[in-house]
mmCIF file of C-alpha atoms in Angstrom:
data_model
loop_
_atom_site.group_PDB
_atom_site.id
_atom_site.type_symbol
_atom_site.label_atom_id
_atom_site.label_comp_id
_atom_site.label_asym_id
_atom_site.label_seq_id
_atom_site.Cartn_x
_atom_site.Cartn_y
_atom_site.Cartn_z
ATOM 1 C CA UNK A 21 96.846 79.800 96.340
ATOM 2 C CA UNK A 22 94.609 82.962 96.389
ATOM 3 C CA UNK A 23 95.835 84.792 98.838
ATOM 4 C CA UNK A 24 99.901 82.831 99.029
ATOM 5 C CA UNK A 25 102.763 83.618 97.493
ATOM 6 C CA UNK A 26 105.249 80.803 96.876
ATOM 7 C CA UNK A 27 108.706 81.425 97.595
ATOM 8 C CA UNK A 28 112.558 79.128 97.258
ATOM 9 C CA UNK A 29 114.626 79.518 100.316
ATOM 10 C CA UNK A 30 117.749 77.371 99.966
ATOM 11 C CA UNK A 31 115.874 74.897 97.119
ATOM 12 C CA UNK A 32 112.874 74.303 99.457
ATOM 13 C CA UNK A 33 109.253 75.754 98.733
ATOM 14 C CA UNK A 34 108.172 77.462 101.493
ATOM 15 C CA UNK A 35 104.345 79.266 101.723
ATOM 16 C CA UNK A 36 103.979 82.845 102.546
ATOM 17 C CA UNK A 37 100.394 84.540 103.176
ATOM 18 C CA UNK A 38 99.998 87.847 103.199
ATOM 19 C CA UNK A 39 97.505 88.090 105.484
ATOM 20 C CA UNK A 40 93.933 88.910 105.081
ATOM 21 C CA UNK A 41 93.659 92.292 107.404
ATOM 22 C CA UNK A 42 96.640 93.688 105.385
ATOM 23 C CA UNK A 43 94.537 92.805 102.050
ATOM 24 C CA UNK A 44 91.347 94.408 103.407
ATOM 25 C CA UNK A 45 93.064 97.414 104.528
ATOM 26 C CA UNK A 46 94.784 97.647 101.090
ATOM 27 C CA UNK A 47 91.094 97.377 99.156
ATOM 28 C CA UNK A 48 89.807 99.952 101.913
ATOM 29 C CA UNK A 49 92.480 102.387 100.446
ATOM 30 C CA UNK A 50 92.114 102.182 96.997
ATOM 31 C CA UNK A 51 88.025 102.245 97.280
ATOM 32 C CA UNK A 52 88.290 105.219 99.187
ATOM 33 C CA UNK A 53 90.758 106.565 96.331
ATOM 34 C CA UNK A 54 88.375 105.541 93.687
ATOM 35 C CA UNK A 55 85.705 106.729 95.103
ATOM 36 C CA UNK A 56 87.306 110.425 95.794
ATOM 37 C CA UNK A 57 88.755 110.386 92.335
ATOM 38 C CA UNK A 58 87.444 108.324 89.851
ATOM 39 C CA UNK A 59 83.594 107.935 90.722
ATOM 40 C CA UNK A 60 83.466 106.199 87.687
ATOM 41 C CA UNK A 61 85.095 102.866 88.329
ATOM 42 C CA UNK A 62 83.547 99.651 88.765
ATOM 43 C CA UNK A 63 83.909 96.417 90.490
ATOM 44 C CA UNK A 64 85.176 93.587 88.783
ATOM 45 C CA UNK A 65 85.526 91.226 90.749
ATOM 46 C CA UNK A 66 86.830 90.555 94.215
ATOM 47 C CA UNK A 67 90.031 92.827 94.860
ATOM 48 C CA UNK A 68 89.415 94.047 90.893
ATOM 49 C CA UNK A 69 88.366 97.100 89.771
ATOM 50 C CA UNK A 70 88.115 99.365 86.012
ATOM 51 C CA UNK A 71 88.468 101.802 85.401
ATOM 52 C CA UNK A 72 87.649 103.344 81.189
ATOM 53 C CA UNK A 73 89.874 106.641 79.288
ATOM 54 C CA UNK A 74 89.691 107.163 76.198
ATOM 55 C CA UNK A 75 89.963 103.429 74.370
ATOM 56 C CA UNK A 76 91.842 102.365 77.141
ATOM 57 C CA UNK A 77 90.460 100.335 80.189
ATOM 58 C CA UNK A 78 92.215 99.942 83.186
ATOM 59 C CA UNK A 79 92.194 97.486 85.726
ATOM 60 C CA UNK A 80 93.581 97.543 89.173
ATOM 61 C CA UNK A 81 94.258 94.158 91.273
ATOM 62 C CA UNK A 82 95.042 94.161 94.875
ATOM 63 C CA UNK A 83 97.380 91.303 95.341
ATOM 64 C CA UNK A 84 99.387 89.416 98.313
ATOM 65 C CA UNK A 85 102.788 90.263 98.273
ATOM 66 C CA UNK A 86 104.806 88.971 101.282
ATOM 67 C CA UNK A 87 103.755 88.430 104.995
ATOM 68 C CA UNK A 88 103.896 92.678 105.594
ATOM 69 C CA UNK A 89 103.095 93.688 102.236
ATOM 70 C CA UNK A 90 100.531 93.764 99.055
ATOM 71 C CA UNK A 91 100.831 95.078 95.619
ATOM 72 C CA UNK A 92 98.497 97.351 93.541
ATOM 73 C CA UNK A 93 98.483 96.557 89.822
ATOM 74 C CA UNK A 94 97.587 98.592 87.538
ATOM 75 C CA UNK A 95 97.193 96.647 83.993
ATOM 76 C CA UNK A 96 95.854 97.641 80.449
ATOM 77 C CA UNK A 97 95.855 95.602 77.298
ATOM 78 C CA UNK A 98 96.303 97.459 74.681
ATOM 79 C CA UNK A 99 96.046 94.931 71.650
ATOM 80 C CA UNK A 100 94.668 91.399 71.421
ATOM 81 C CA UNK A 101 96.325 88.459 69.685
ATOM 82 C CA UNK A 102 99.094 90.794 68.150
ATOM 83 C CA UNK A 103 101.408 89.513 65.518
ATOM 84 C CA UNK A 104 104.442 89.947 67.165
ATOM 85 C CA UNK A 105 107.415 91.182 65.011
ATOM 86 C CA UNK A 106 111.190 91.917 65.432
ATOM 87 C CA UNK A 107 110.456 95.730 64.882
ATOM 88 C CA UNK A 108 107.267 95.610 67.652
ATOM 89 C CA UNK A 109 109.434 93.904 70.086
ATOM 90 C CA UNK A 110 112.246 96.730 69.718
ATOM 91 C CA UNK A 111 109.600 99.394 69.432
ATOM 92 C CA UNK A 112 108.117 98.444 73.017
ATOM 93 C CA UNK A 113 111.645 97.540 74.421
ATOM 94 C CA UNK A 114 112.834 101.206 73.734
ATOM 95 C CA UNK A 115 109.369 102.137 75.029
ATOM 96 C CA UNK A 116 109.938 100.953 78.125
ATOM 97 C CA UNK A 117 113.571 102.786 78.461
ATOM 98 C CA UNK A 118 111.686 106.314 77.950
ATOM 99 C CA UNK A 119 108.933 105.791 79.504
ATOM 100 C CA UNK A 120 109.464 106.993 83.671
ATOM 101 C CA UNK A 121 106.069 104.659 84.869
ATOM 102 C CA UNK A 122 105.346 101.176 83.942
ATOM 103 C CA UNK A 123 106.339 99.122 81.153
ATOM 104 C CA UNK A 124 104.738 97.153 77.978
ATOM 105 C CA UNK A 125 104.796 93.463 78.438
ATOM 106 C CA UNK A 126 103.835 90.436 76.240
ATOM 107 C CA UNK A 127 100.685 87.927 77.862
ATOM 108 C CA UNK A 128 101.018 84.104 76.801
ATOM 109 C CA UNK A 129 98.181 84.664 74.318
ATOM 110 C CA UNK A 130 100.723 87.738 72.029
ATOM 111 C CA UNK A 131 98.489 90.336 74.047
ATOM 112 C CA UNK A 132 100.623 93.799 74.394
ATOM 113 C CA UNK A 133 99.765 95.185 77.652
ATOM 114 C CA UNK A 134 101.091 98.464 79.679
ATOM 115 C CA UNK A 135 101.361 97.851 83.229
ATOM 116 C CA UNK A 136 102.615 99.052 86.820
ATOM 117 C CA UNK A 137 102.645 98.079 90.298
ATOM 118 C CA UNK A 138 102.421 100.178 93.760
ATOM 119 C CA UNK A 139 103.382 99.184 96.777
ATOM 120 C CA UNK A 140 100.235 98.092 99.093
ATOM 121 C CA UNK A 141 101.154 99.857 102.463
ATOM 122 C CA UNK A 142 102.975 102.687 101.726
ATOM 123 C CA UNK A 143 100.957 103.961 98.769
ATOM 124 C CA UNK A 144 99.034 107.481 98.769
ATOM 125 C CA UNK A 145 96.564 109.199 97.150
ATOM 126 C CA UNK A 146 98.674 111.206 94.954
ATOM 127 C CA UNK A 147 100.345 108.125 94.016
ATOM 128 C CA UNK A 148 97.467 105.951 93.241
ATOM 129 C CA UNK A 149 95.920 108.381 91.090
ATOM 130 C CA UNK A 150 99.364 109.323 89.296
ATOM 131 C CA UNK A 151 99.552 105.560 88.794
ATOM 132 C CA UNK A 152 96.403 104.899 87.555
ATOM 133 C CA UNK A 153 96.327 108.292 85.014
ATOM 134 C CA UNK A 154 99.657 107.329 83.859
ATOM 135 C CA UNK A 155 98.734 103.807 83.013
ATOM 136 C CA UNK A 156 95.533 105.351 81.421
ATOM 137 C CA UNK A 157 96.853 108.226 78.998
ATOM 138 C CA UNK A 158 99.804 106.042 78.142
ATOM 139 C CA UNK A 159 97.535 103.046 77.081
ATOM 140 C CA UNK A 160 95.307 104.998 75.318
ATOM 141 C CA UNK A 161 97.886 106.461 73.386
ATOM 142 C CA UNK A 162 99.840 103.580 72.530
ATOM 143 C CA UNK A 163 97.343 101.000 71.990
ATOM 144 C CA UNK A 164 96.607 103.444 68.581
ATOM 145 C CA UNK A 165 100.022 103.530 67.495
ATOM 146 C CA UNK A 166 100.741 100.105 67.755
ATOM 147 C CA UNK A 167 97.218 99.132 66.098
ATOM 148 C CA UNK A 168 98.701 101.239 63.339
ATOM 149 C CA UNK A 169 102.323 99.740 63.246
ATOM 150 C CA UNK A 170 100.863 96.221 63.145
ATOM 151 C CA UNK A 171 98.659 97.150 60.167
ATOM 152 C CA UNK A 172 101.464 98.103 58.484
#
């Protein structure tokens, strides 16, 4: 289901493809973005790309959305197998009520991660690159902090 999204409509799965001319032109965009803005980047993998600041690397994964649409993530971990406590949980909850872009999440594995998603078809170049600093400074900030709370 690469390039599906699976969808309930009245208790039925029903298959949705976003399709593949509306992906390319997506990955066209935020090349040419990368390209103009942060020469630096690298390729992944297919529809991946990193970007590094600071400690804090960032990848961005084009992604099918729905049959007119695709979505730009922009995702960072921050820490790696994290001992999740009470005061972490409240400390990223109230996080993500301050903070204007994004919000910290929790992967399967107790990775803390810092992440936000664009709109394919609609998205600029003003707001790619606001995205993708924002996720940057604001991972590379709080990945320090937290490393420090946890160690406490």
């Amino acid at each position: 289901m690469d390039d599906q999204n699976l969808i309930k409509t009245k208790g039925e799965n029903k298959l949705m493809e976003t399709p593949i001319e509306l992906i390319n032109a997506t990955k066209d965009k935020v090349v040419s973005y990368l390209k103009k803005n942060f020469p630096e980047y690298q390729i992944f993998d297919n529809n991946t790309y990193t970007i590094t600041r600071g400690s804090a690397q960032v990848l961005i994964i084009i992604r099918p959305y729905t049959e007119s649409e695709t979505a730009i993530e922009f995702i960072s971990n921050l820490v790696s197998d994290a001992k999740i406590t009470p005061e972490i949980m409240e400390f990223l909850l109230r996080k993500n009520a301050e903070l204007h872009f994004g919000a910290f999440g929790l992967l399967f594995d107790n990775t803390i991660i810092f992440s936000y998603t664009l709109v394919g078809s609609k998205m600029d170049e003003n707001e790619f690159a606001t995205a993708l600093d924002s996720v940057a400074l604001i991972a590379d900030y709080y990945d320090d902090e937290i490393i420090k709370m946890l160690e406490q």
